[in-house]
Amino acid sequence: MTYKPFNSFEMAQSQFDSVAEVLSLDEGTRELLRYPLREYSFAIPIRLDDGNVRVFRGFRVQHNDARGPCKGGIRFHPLETLDTVRALAMWMTWKCAIVDIPLGGAKGGVVCDPHNLSMREQERICRGWVRQVAQNVGPAVDIPAPDVMTSAQHMLWILDEFESIKGARLPGSITGKPVGMGGSLGRTEATGFGVVFSVREALKELGIRVKDTTASVQGFGNVAQHAIQLYQQIGGTVTCVSSWDQDDKISYAFRKTNGINLEELLKITNRYGGIDKTKARDFGYELLAGDQWIEQDVDILIPAALEHQITEDNVGGISDKVKVVAEGANGPTTPGADAIIQKKGIFLIPDFLANAGGVICSYFEQVQSNMNYYWTKDDVLGRLDVKMTSAFVAVSELARKRNLSMRDAAYVIAVDRVAKACRDRGWV
Ligand code: NAD
């Protein structure tokens, strides 16, 4: 399949169009699935700590709910756009479908930079965000979750405001809550661990032992930290990580060729996943330009920062040693770069499969919250492994059978499931 690169939404649509061709979807189904079912774009006026009012832009996009209530995170980012949120909402639909959980796809965002906002100001944004969409979200409609630069605390503020509006305790209306306040054990680890479950399965297929592998990771936030934790636990060595430096407004890569020490780096990392470069140097890390993470001589690359990070401009820098790219982030590889990675014969695990651990565990959290009964961490992570592994195996079997890339095979399965749900409901 060939994909044309545009902005994130056009890229998501272009990916969908290619799959629609392969599945010979009828015009009505294509028209329905190319666009979100519903989208909300609104203003959030906030009184800042200095007494001035500032108006932030908020979004919630619900792409499709044929398979169940919508599900998706809320991102705080200064460069957030409605088109990015639309793309991410569409990818959520495919992500829920590929891992076969009974949920649809949504995404939300606020155009803001939390680095420059106090926690009280962020709380007001969270409460303001949910006041604008309270009539359009909820446990049976659309269940938000944390994402880039939002945390369990943000989710609890949103839940508290939502419950005040509804006059009831509705813990199943949001996920990613703090443990003890309706959150699930294992949720924090889920996305990163899920990435590594899929890496483990890919290495198994390639006949490579995890112990013999090295990895370079872009990002050092929630996804990256827990991916590194499990990858190291099962025997892998991470030689390079990168993160955004808020002071210098550029990213840096931190290298230790005999393996980074996760505990050590966590101690010098801020809550946004930014590593303190001066302290890292003191700990013996080599400081490189941020984009060097991709040029490392490793077996596995894990982009786990933001979208559009592996492009036609830097894909040529990927070492011939690299055998697996596991997309921890959403949309990290542009279509042009994707084609080159395929040509190089690298085993790429596509974002909506590789990073589905978060939404799987969010689904587990929702189930637990609705039952008001909570599972043990081992129970949650064991169930996560089963879901991730069976989804991976289904995709790789189809890829082999139909001679498709992993991304195309995952799309074929996911889009087919959603299209079938739309047909079964009589929508198309
Ligand atoms: P996060 O905010 O916790 O961490 C992001 C990390 O990326 C930080 O370490 C930051 O310093 C780094 N970063 C930002 N820009 C960078 C750059 N240009 N170069 C290098 N590093 C950079 O976010 P997260 O929750 O870990 O999410 C990361 C990605 O994974 C996003 O694409 C997100 O949509 C996706 N994702 C997250 C989850 C989840 O459960 N958190 C689930 C699925 C997908």
Short mmCIF file of C-alpha atoms and ligand atoms in Angstrom, two decimals:
data_model
loop_
_atom_site.label_atom_id
_atom_site.label_comp_id
_atom_site.label_asym_id
_atom_site.label_seq_id
_atom_site.Cartn_x
_atom_site.Cartn_y
_atom_site.Cartn_z
CA MET A 1 0.00 0.00 0.00
CA THR A 2 1.22 3.54 -0.66
CA TYR A 3 0.58 6.40 1.74
CA LYS A 4 0.89 10.10 0.94
CA PRO A 5 2.28 12.37 3.69
CA PHE A 6 0.26 15.42 4.82
CA ASN A 7 -0.56 16.71 8.27
CA SER A 8 -1.42 14.08 10.91
CA PHE A 9 -5.11 13.92 10.00
CA GLU A 10 -4.48 13.75 6.28
CA MET A 11 -1.87 11.09 6.99
CA ALA A 12 -4.40 9.09 9.04
CA GLN A 13 -6.98 9.47 6.27
CA SER A 14 -4.47 8.45 3.64
CA GLN A 15 -3.60 5.32 5.64
CA PHE A 16 -7.31 4.57 5.96
CA ASP A 17 -7.91 5.10 2.21
CA SER A 18 -5.26 2.51 1.36
CA VAL A 19 -6.81 -0.05 3.68
CA ALA A 20 -10.30 0.75 2.38
CA GLU A 21 -9.00 -0.21 -1.10
CA VAL A 22 -7.59 -3.51 0.15
CA LEU A 23 -10.85 -4.32 1.95
CA SER A 24 -12.95 -3.07 -1.00
CA LEU A 25 -15.09 -1.02 1.39
CA ASP A 26 -18.18 0.59 -0.11
CA GLU A 27 -18.35 4.40 -0.52
CA GLY A 28 -20.69 4.91 2.44
CA THR A 29 -18.40 3.10 4.88
CA ARG A 30 -15.38 5.02 3.55
CA GLU A 31 -17.15 8.34 3.95
CA LEU A 32 -18.20 7.45 7.50
CA LEU A 33 -14.81 6.24 8.70
CA ARG A 34 -12.66 8.95 7.02
CA TYR A 35 -14.09 11.58 9.41
CA PRO A 36 -14.95 11.79 13.11
CA LEU A 37 -18.57 11.16 14.08
CA ARG A 38 -18.51 14.19 16.39
CA GLU A 39 -16.08 16.92 17.33
CA TYR A 40 -16.12 19.64 19.96
CA SER A 41 -13.88 22.70 19.85
CA PHE A 42 -14.29 25.22 22.63
CA ALA A 43 -12.82 28.01 24.74
CA ILE A 44 -11.69 27.51 28.34
CA PRO A 45 -11.41 30.87 30.13
CA ILE A 46 -9.17 30.58 33.19
CA ARG A 47 -8.23 33.03 35.90
CA LEU A 48 -4.46 32.79 36.25
CA ASP A 49 -2.70 33.02 39.62
CA ASP A 50 -1.78 36.64 38.85
CA GLY A 51 -5.47 37.55 38.56
CA ASN A 52 -5.54 37.92 34.76
CA VAL A 53 -7.89 35.85 32.59
CA ARG A 54 -6.50 33.73 29.78
CA VAL A 55 -8.55 31.77 27.28
CA PHE A 56 -7.27 28.34 26.27
CA ARG A 57 -8.50 26.31 23.31
CA GLY A 58 -9.89 22.84 24.09
CA PHE A 59 -10.91 19.90 21.89
CA ARG A 60 -12.67 16.56 22.10
CA VAL A 61 -13.06 14.48 18.97
CA GLN A 62 -15.08 11.24 18.87
CA HIS A 63 -14.11 9.33 15.78
CA ASN A 64 -16.24 6.20 15.99
CA ASP A 65 -18.26 4.33 18.63
CA ALA A 66 -19.73 1.42 16.67
CA ARG A 67 -17.83 -1.14 18.80
CA GLY A 68 -18.50 0.59 22.15
CA PRO A 69 -18.11 3.89 24.03
CA CYS A 70 -15.30 6.14 22.80
CA LYS A 71 -11.97 6.08 24.59
CA GLY A 72 -8.89 8.27 24.34
CA GLY A 73 -6.48 10.55 26.16
CA ILE A 74 -6.33 14.28 26.74
CA ARG A 75 -3.09 16.00 25.77
CA PHE A 76 -1.75 19.32 27.02
CA HIS A 77 0.57 20.70 24.39
CA PRO A 78 1.41 24.20 23.11
CA LEU A 79 1.29 23.00 19.48
CA GLU A 80 -1.94 20.98 19.76
CA THR A 81 -4.24 21.35 16.75
CA LEU A 82 -7.70 20.08 15.91
CA ASP A 83 -6.23 18.07 13.04
CA THR A 84 -3.76 16.31 15.34
CA VAL A 85 -6.60 15.45 17.71
CA ARG A 86 -8.70 14.15 14.79
CA ALA A 87 -5.87 11.89 13.66
CA LEU A 88 -5.25 10.62 17.17
CA ALA A 89 -8.98 9.95 17.64
CA MET A 90 -9.06 7.90 14.43
CA TRP A 91 -5.97 5.95 15.51
CA MET A 92 -7.71 5.23 18.84
CA THR A 93 -10.60 3.61 16.95
CA TRP A 94 -8.16 1.28 15.17
CA LYS A 95 -6.18 0.69 18.37
CA CYS A 96 -9.23 -0.48 20.35
CA ALA A 97 -10.27 -2.66 17.44
CA ILE A 98 -6.87 -4.27 16.87
CA VAL A 99 -6.64 -5.42 20.50
CA ASP A 100 -10.32 -6.36 20.39
CA ILE A 101 -11.66 -4.36 23.32
CA PRO A 102 -15.29 -3.17 23.13
CA LEU A 103 -14.51 0.54 22.77
CA GLY A 104 -14.38 3.18 20.05
CA GLY A 105 -11.91 6.01 19.46
CA ALA A 106 -11.68 9.58 20.76
CA LYS A 107 -9.02 12.12 21.70
CA GLY A 108 -8.90 15.44 23.45
CA GLY A 109 -6.49 18.25 23.96
CA VAL A 110 -5.84 21.70 25.28
CA VAL A 111 -3.49 24.17 23.59
CA CYS A 112 -1.31 25.06 26.58
CA ASP A 113 2.19 24.62 27.94
CA PRO A 114 2.05 23.11 31.44
CA HIS A 115 5.70 24.08 31.95
CA ASN A 116 4.48 27.68 32.30
CA LEU A 117 1.38 26.98 34.39
CA SER A 118 1.08 26.32 38.14
CA MET A 119 -0.71 23.17 39.28
CA ARG A 120 -3.67 25.34 40.43
CA GLU A 121 -3.91 26.84 36.93
CA GLN A 122 -3.75 23.37 35.39
CA GLU A 123 -6.53 22.25 37.76
CA ARG A 124 -8.71 25.12 36.51
CA ILE A 125 -8.02 24.09 32.90
CA CYS A 126 -9.02 20.48 33.68
CA ARG A 127 -12.23 21.57 35.36
CA GLY A 128 -12.95 24.06 32.57
CA TRP A 129 -12.31 21.40 29.92
CA VAL A 130 -14.82 18.93 31.37
CA ARG A 131 -17.44 21.61 32.02
CA GLN A 132 -17.48 22.20 28.27
CA VAL A 133 -17.97 18.54 27.33
CA ALA A 134 -19.77 17.09 30.39
CA GLN A 135 -22.93 16.46 28.36
CA ASN A 136 -20.96 14.60 25.71
CA VAL A 137 -18.73 12.27 27.76
CA GLY A 138 -19.36 9.67 30.48
CA PRO A 139 -19.00 5.93 31.20
CA ALA A 140 -21.39 4.88 28.43
CA VAL A 141 -20.40 7.59 25.93
CA ASP A 142 -16.75 8.57 25.99
CA ILE A 143 -14.13 7.88 28.65
CA PRO A 144 -11.10 10.22 28.71
CA ALA A 145 -7.63 9.26 29.99
CA PRO A 146 -4.20 10.85 30.49
CA ASP A 147 -1.79 11.44 27.63
CA VAL A 148 1.08 13.81 26.86
CA MET A 149 1.69 16.13 29.83
CA THR A 150 -1.44 15.06 31.73
CA SER A 151 -1.35 12.75 34.75
CA ALA A 152 -3.48 10.86 37.28
CA GLN A 153 -3.91 14.11 39.20
CA HIS A 154 -5.36 15.84 36.12
CA MET A 155 -7.78 12.93 35.66
CA LEU A 156 -8.93 13.16 39.28
CA TRP A 157 -9.70 16.88 38.90
CA ILE A 158 -11.66 16.13 35.74
CA LEU A 159 -13.52 13.29 37.48
CA ASP A 160 -14.29 15.46 40.51
CA GLU A 161 -15.75 18.24 38.36
CA PHE A 162 -17.70 15.75 36.22
CA GLU A 163 -19.15 14.02 39.30
CA SER A 164 -20.16 17.41 40.76
CA ILE A 165 -22.02 18.22 37.54
CA LYS A 166 -23.71 14.81 37.42
CA GLY A 167 -24.40 14.58 41.18
CA ALA A 168 -23.09 11.02 41.45
CA ARG A 169 -19.90 9.04 41.91
CA LEU A 170 -19.04 7.74 38.44
CA PRO A 171 -15.49 6.35 38.64
CA GLY A 172 -15.94 4.51 35.32
CA SER A 173 -16.23 7.82 33.49
CA ILE A 174 -12.48 8.43 33.36
CA THR A 175 -9.37 6.26 33.54
CA GLY A 176 -5.79 6.81 34.58
CA LYS A 177 -7.01 7.85 38.04
CA PRO A 178 -4.68 7.54 41.03
CA VAL A 179 -4.56 4.07 42.59
CA GLY A 180 -6.84 4.12 45.64
CA MET A 181 -9.10 6.67 43.94
CA GLY A 182 -10.51 4.31 41.33
CA GLY A 183 -7.27 3.79 39.43
CA SER A 184 -5.96 0.41 38.36
CA LEU A 185 -2.70 -1.05 39.50
CA GLY A 186 -0.46 -1.47 36.47
CA ARG A 187 -1.94 1.46 34.50
CA THR A 188 1.21 3.56 34.84
CA GLU A 189 3.36 0.76 33.48
CA ALA A 190 0.85 -0.51 30.92
CA THR A 191 1.83 1.34 27.73
CA GLY A 192 5.57 0.91 28.16
CA PHE A 193 5.22 -2.73 29.23
CA GLY A 194 2.91 -3.36 26.27
CA VAL A 195 5.56 -1.98 23.90
CA VAL A 196 8.02 -4.48 25.33
CA PHE A 197 5.59 -7.41 25.16
CA SER A 198 5.35 -6.67 21.43
CA VAL A 199 9.15 -6.29 21.10
CA ARG A 200 9.58 -9.65 22.88
CA GLU A 201 7.19 -11.31 20.38
CA ALA A 202 8.93 -9.68 17.40
CA LEU A 203 12.33 -10.90 18.59
CA LYS A 204 10.86 -14.39 19.08
CA GLU A 205 9.73 -14.36 15.43
CA LEU A 206 13.14 -13.18 14.30
CA GLY A 207 14.87 -15.86 16.38
CA ILE A 208 16.83 -13.31 18.46
CA ARG A 209 17.28 -13.57 22.24
CA VAL A 210 16.33 -10.41 24.16
CA LYS A 211 19.54 -10.80 26.18
CA ASP A 212 21.61 -10.30 23.03
CA THR A 213 19.92 -7.02 22.08
CA THR A 214 20.48 -3.30 22.64
CA ALA A 215 18.00 -0.44 22.23
CA SER A 216 17.88 3.33 21.78
CA VAL A 217 14.80 5.19 22.99
CA GLN A 218 13.45 8.60 22.02
CA GLY A 219 11.72 10.25 24.98
CA PHE A 220 11.97 9.60 28.68
CA GLY A 221 8.37 10.06 29.82
CA ASN A 222 5.76 7.58 30.97
CA VAL A 223 5.94 5.27 27.96
CA ALA A 224 9.72 5.31 27.59
CA GLN A 225 10.51 4.85 31.29
CA HIS A 226 8.35 1.77 31.68
CA ALA A 227 9.39 0.29 28.35
CA ILE A 228 13.00 0.61 29.51
CA GLN A 229 12.12 -0.91 32.91
CA LEU A 230 10.61 -4.10 31.47
CA TYR A 231 13.07 -4.39 28.58
CA GLN A 232 15.95 -4.29 31.07
CA GLN A 233 14.14 -6.75 33.36
CA ILE A 234 13.92 -9.30 30.56
CA GLY A 235 17.59 -8.88 29.76
CA GLY A 236 17.93 -6.10 27.16
CA THR A 237 20.41 -3.22 27.31
CA VAL A 238 19.40 0.40 26.60
CA THR A 239 22.40 2.41 25.46
CA CYS A 240 20.76 5.74 24.59
CA VAL A 241 17.73 7.81 25.61
CA SER A 242 16.71 11.31 24.60
CA SER A 243 14.51 13.97 26.12
CA TRP A 244 13.34 17.55 25.66
CA ASP A 245 15.25 20.29 27.46
CA GLN A 246 12.86 23.06 28.42
CA ASP A 247 15.64 25.59 29.18
CA ASP A 248 17.44 25.20 25.86
CA LYS A 249 14.26 24.40 23.87
CA ILE A 250 15.99 21.50 22.12
CA SER A 251 16.28 17.79 22.76
CA TYR A 252 19.39 15.94 23.91
CA ALA A 253 20.39 12.30 23.72
CA PHE A 254 22.15 10.65 26.65
CA ARG A 255 24.42 7.73 25.86
CA LYS A 256 26.12 5.06 27.95
CA THR A 257 27.30 2.28 25.68
CA ASN A 258 27.41 -0.33 28.46
CA GLY A 259 23.80 0.46 29.39
CA ILE A 260 21.95 3.31 31.05
CA ASN A 261 20.97 3.05 34.71
CA LEU A 262 17.22 3.66 34.89
CA GLU A 263 17.05 4.38 38.63
CA GLU A 264 19.89 6.87 38.36
CA LEU A 265 18.32 8.73 35.43
CA LEU A 266 14.88 8.81 37.07
CA LYS A 267 16.38 10.69 40.02
CA ILE A 268 17.46 13.52 37.70
CA THR A 269 14.33 13.65 35.54
CA ASN A 270 11.54 16.19 36.02
CA ARG A 271 7.86 15.32 35.98
CA TYR A 272 7.65 16.06 32.23
CA GLY A 273 10.32 13.49 31.41
CA GLY A 274 13.11 16.03 30.95
CA ILE A 275 16.55 14.76 32.01
CA ASP A 276 18.87 17.24 33.77
CA LYS A 277 21.82 17.43 31.36
CA THR A 278 24.35 18.74 33.88
CA LYS A 279 23.64 15.99 36.39
CA ALA A 280 23.59 13.39 33.60
CA ARG A 281 27.09 14.47 32.61
CA ASP A 282 28.16 14.08 36.24
CA PHE A 283 26.79 10.52 36.16
CA GLY A 284 29.02 9.78 33.17
CA TYR A 285 26.51 10.07 30.32
CA GLU A 286 27.75 11.26 26.97
CA LEU A 287 25.63 14.23 25.87
CA LEU A 288 24.66 14.14 22.17
CA ALA A 289 22.35 16.17 19.93
CA GLY A 290 18.75 14.99 20.46
CA ASP A 291 18.33 13.52 16.97
CA GLN A 292 21.32 11.21 17.52
CA TRP A 293 19.08 8.67 19.26
CA ILE A 294 18.09 7.39 15.83
CA GLU A 295 21.65 6.85 14.59
CA GLN A 296 22.76 4.50 17.34
CA ASP A 297 24.25 1.11 16.51
CA VAL A 298 21.52 -0.86 18.26
CA ASP A 299 19.10 -3.71 17.46
CA ILE A 300 15.93 -1.92 18.50
CA LEU A 301 14.67 1.66 18.12
CA ILE A 302 11.80 2.80 20.31
CA PRO A 303 10.41 6.24 19.37
CA ALA A 304 8.38 7.13 22.49
CA ALA A 305 8.16 10.93 22.42
CA LEU A 306 5.94 12.59 19.81
CA GLU A 307 4.59 12.20 16.28
CA HIS A 308 6.64 12.81 13.07
CA GLN A 309 10.04 11.93 14.55
CA ILE A 310 11.27 9.43 11.94
CA THR A 311 11.11 11.27 8.64
CA GLU A 312 12.53 11.02 5.14
CA ASP A 313 15.24 13.43 6.32
CA ASN A 314 16.60 11.26 9.13
CA VAL A 315 15.55 7.70 8.23
CA GLY A 316 18.79 7.27 6.27
CA GLY A 317 20.68 7.59 9.56
CA ILE A 318 19.23 4.34 10.93
CA SER A 319 22.03 1.84 11.41
CA ASP A 320 22.10 -1.39 9.36
CA LYS A 321 22.20 -3.22 12.71
CA VAL A 322 18.62 -2.17 13.57
CA LYS A 323 16.18 -5.09 13.30
CA VAL A 324 13.10 -3.80 15.10
CA VAL A 325 11.36 -0.43 15.35
CA ALA A 326 8.65 -0.41 18.02
CA GLU A 327 6.48 2.69 17.80
CA GLY A 328 5.79 3.64 21.41
CA ALA A 329 4.58 7.11 20.39
CA ASN A 330 1.56 7.76 18.20
CA GLY A 331 2.41 8.49 14.56
CA PRO A 332 6.21 8.78 15.04
CA THR A 333 7.03 7.62 11.49
CA THR A 334 6.04 9.60 8.41
CA PRO A 335 4.72 7.56 5.47
CA GLY A 336 7.85 8.24 3.38
CA ALA A 337 10.12 7.04 6.16
CA ASP A 338 7.86 4.05 6.74
CA ALA A 339 8.35 2.90 3.15
CA ILE A 340 12.14 3.17 3.52
CA ILE A 341 12.09 1.21 6.81
CA GLN A 342 10.11 -1.53 5.05
CA LYS A 343 12.59 -1.59 2.18
CA LYS A 344 15.45 -1.99 4.64
CA GLY A 345 13.67 -5.14 5.93
CA ILE A 346 13.30 -3.77 9.45
CA PHE A 347 10.49 -5.34 11.50
CA LEU A 348 8.28 -2.35 12.39
CA ILE A 349 5.63 -2.76 15.09
CA PRO A 350 3.05 -0.06 14.28
CA ASP A 351 1.98 2.47 16.91
CA PHE A 352 -1.61 1.40 17.37
CA LEU A 353 -0.48 -2.16 18.11
CA ALA A 354 2.77 -1.44 19.98
CA ASN A 355 1.37 1.20 22.34
CA ALA A 356 -2.09 -0.36 22.85
CA GLY A 357 -1.14 -1.45 26.39
CA GLY A 358 -2.37 1.88 27.76
CA VAL A 359 -5.84 1.57 26.36
CA ILE A 360 -6.09 -2.11 27.26
CA CYS A 361 -5.30 -1.28 30.87
CA SER A 362 -7.64 1.72 30.72
CA TYR A 363 -10.35 -0.71 29.67
CA PHE A 364 -9.41 -2.96 32.62
CA GLU A 365 -9.60 0.09 34.88
CA GLN A 366 -13.03 0.99 33.56
CA VAL A 367 -14.24 -2.58 34.15
CA GLN A 368 -12.85 -2.52 37.71
CA SER A 369 -14.31 0.94 38.42
CA ASN A 370 -17.73 -0.11 37.17
CA MET A 371 -17.59 -3.24 39.38
CA ASN A 372 -15.99 -1.27 42.23
CA TYR A 373 -13.68 -4.25 42.72
CA TYR A 374 -9.96 -4.00 42.02
CA TRP A 375 -7.55 -6.64 40.75
CA THR A 376 -3.95 -7.23 41.83
CA LYS A 377 -1.11 -5.78 39.78
CA ASP A 378 -0.01 -9.24 38.64
CA ASP A 379 -3.56 -9.97 37.53
CA VAL A 380 -3.71 -6.73 35.50
CA LEU A 381 -0.28 -7.15 33.89
CA GLY A 382 -0.91 -10.85 33.19
CA ARG A 383 -4.16 -10.02 31.38
CA LEU A 384 -2.34 -7.23 29.54
CA ASP A 385 0.31 -9.64 28.30
CA VAL A 386 -2.37 -12.07 27.04
CA LYS A 387 -4.22 -9.30 25.13
CA MET A 388 -1.06 -7.77 23.64
CA THR A 389 0.41 -11.10 22.63
CA SER A 390 -2.74 -12.40 20.98
CA ALA A 391 -3.16 -9.15 19.02
CA PHE A 392 0.49 -9.28 17.92
CA VAL A 393 0.20 -12.91 16.80
CA ALA A 394 -2.99 -12.22 14.82
CA VAL A 395 -1.32 -9.31 13.00
CA SER A 396 1.91 -11.10 12.26
CA GLU A 397 0.05 -14.18 10.98
CA LEU A 398 -1.97 -12.06 8.58
CA ALA A 399 1.15 -10.14 7.53
CA ARG A 400 2.87 -13.39 6.64
CA LYS A 401 -0.18 -14.96 4.96
CA ARG A 402 -0.97 -11.92 2.76
CA ASN A 403 2.61 -10.65 2.42
CA LEU A 404 1.74 -7.34 4.08
CA SER A 405 3.77 -5.11 6.38
CA MET A 406 2.83 -5.29 10.06
CA ARG A 407 1.24 -1.83 9.78
CA ASP A 408 -0.88 -2.80 6.79
CA ALA A 409 -1.91 -6.11 8.36
CA ALA A 410 -2.90 -4.35 11.60
CA TYR A 411 -4.92 -1.80 9.63
CA VAL A 412 -6.69 -4.51 7.66
CA ILE A 413 -7.79 -6.35 10.81
CA ALA A 414 -8.78 -3.21 12.74
CA VAL A 415 -10.64 -1.40 9.96
CA ASP A 416 -12.43 -4.60 8.98
CA ARG A 417 -13.68 -5.02 12.58
CA VAL A 418 -14.95 -1.43 12.79
CA ALA A 419 -16.54 -1.53 9.32
CA LYS A 420 -18.29 -4.77 10.26
CA ALA A 421 -19.64 -3.19 13.49
CA CYS A 422 -21.00 -0.24 11.44
CA ARG A 423 -22.63 -2.65 8.98
CA ASP A 424 -24.04 -4.87 11.76
CA ARG A 425 -25.62 -1.80 13.38
CA GLY A 426 -27.19 -0.91 10.04
CA TRP A 427 -25.31 2.39 9.72
CA VAL A 428 -23.94 1.64 6.28
P1 NAD B 1 5.29 12.15 28.41
O1 NAD B 1 4.84 13.55 28.35
O2 NAD B 1 5.28 11.42 29.71
O3 NAD B 1 6.78 12.02 27.83
C1 NAD B 1 7.19 12.55 26.60
C2 NAD B 1 8.70 12.46 26.55
O4 NAD B 1 9.15 12.85 25.27
C3 NAD B 1 9.42 13.35 27.57
O5 NAD B 1 10.52 12.65 28.10
C4 NAD B 1 9.93 14.51 26.72
O6 NAD B 1 11.10 15.10 27.26
C5 NAD B 1 10.23 13.77 25.43
N1 NAD B 1 10.30 14.60 24.25
C6 NAD B 1 9.45 15.55 23.81
N2 NAD B 1 9.88 16.08 22.66
C7 NAD B 1 11.04 15.44 22.35
C8 NAD B 1 11.96 15.52 21.29
N3 NAD B 1 11.79 16.37 20.29
N4 NAD B 1 13.05 14.71 21.33
C9 NAD B 1 13.24 13.83 22.34
N5 NAD B 1 12.39 13.71 23.37
C10 NAD B 1 11.31 14.50 23.37
O7 NAD B 1 4.41 11.37 27.31
P2 NAD B 1 4.09 9.82 27.23
O8 NAD B 1 2.84 9.56 27.98
O9 NAD B 1 5.30 9.02 27.55
O10 NAD B 1 3.72 9.68 25.69
C11 NAD B 1 4.71 9.58 24.69
C12 NAD B 1 4.06 9.19 23.36
O11 NAD B 1 3.35 7.97 23.54
C13 NAD B 1 3.04 10.17 22.79
O12 NAD B 1 3.07 10.08 21.38
C14 NAD B 1 1.71 9.62 23.29
O13 NAD B 1 0.63 10.04 22.47
C15 NAD B 1 1.99 8.14 23.15
N6 NAD B 1 1.15 7.29 23.99
C16 NAD B 1 1.08 7.44 25.34
C17 NAD B 1 0.31 6.57 26.10
C18 NAD B 1 0.26 6.64 27.61
O14 NAD B 1 -0.38 5.76 28.22
N7 NAD B 1 0.95 7.57 28.26
C19 NAD B 1 -0.45 5.57 25.46
C20 NAD B 1 -0.34 5.43 24.07
C21 NAD B 1 0.46 6.30 23.36
#
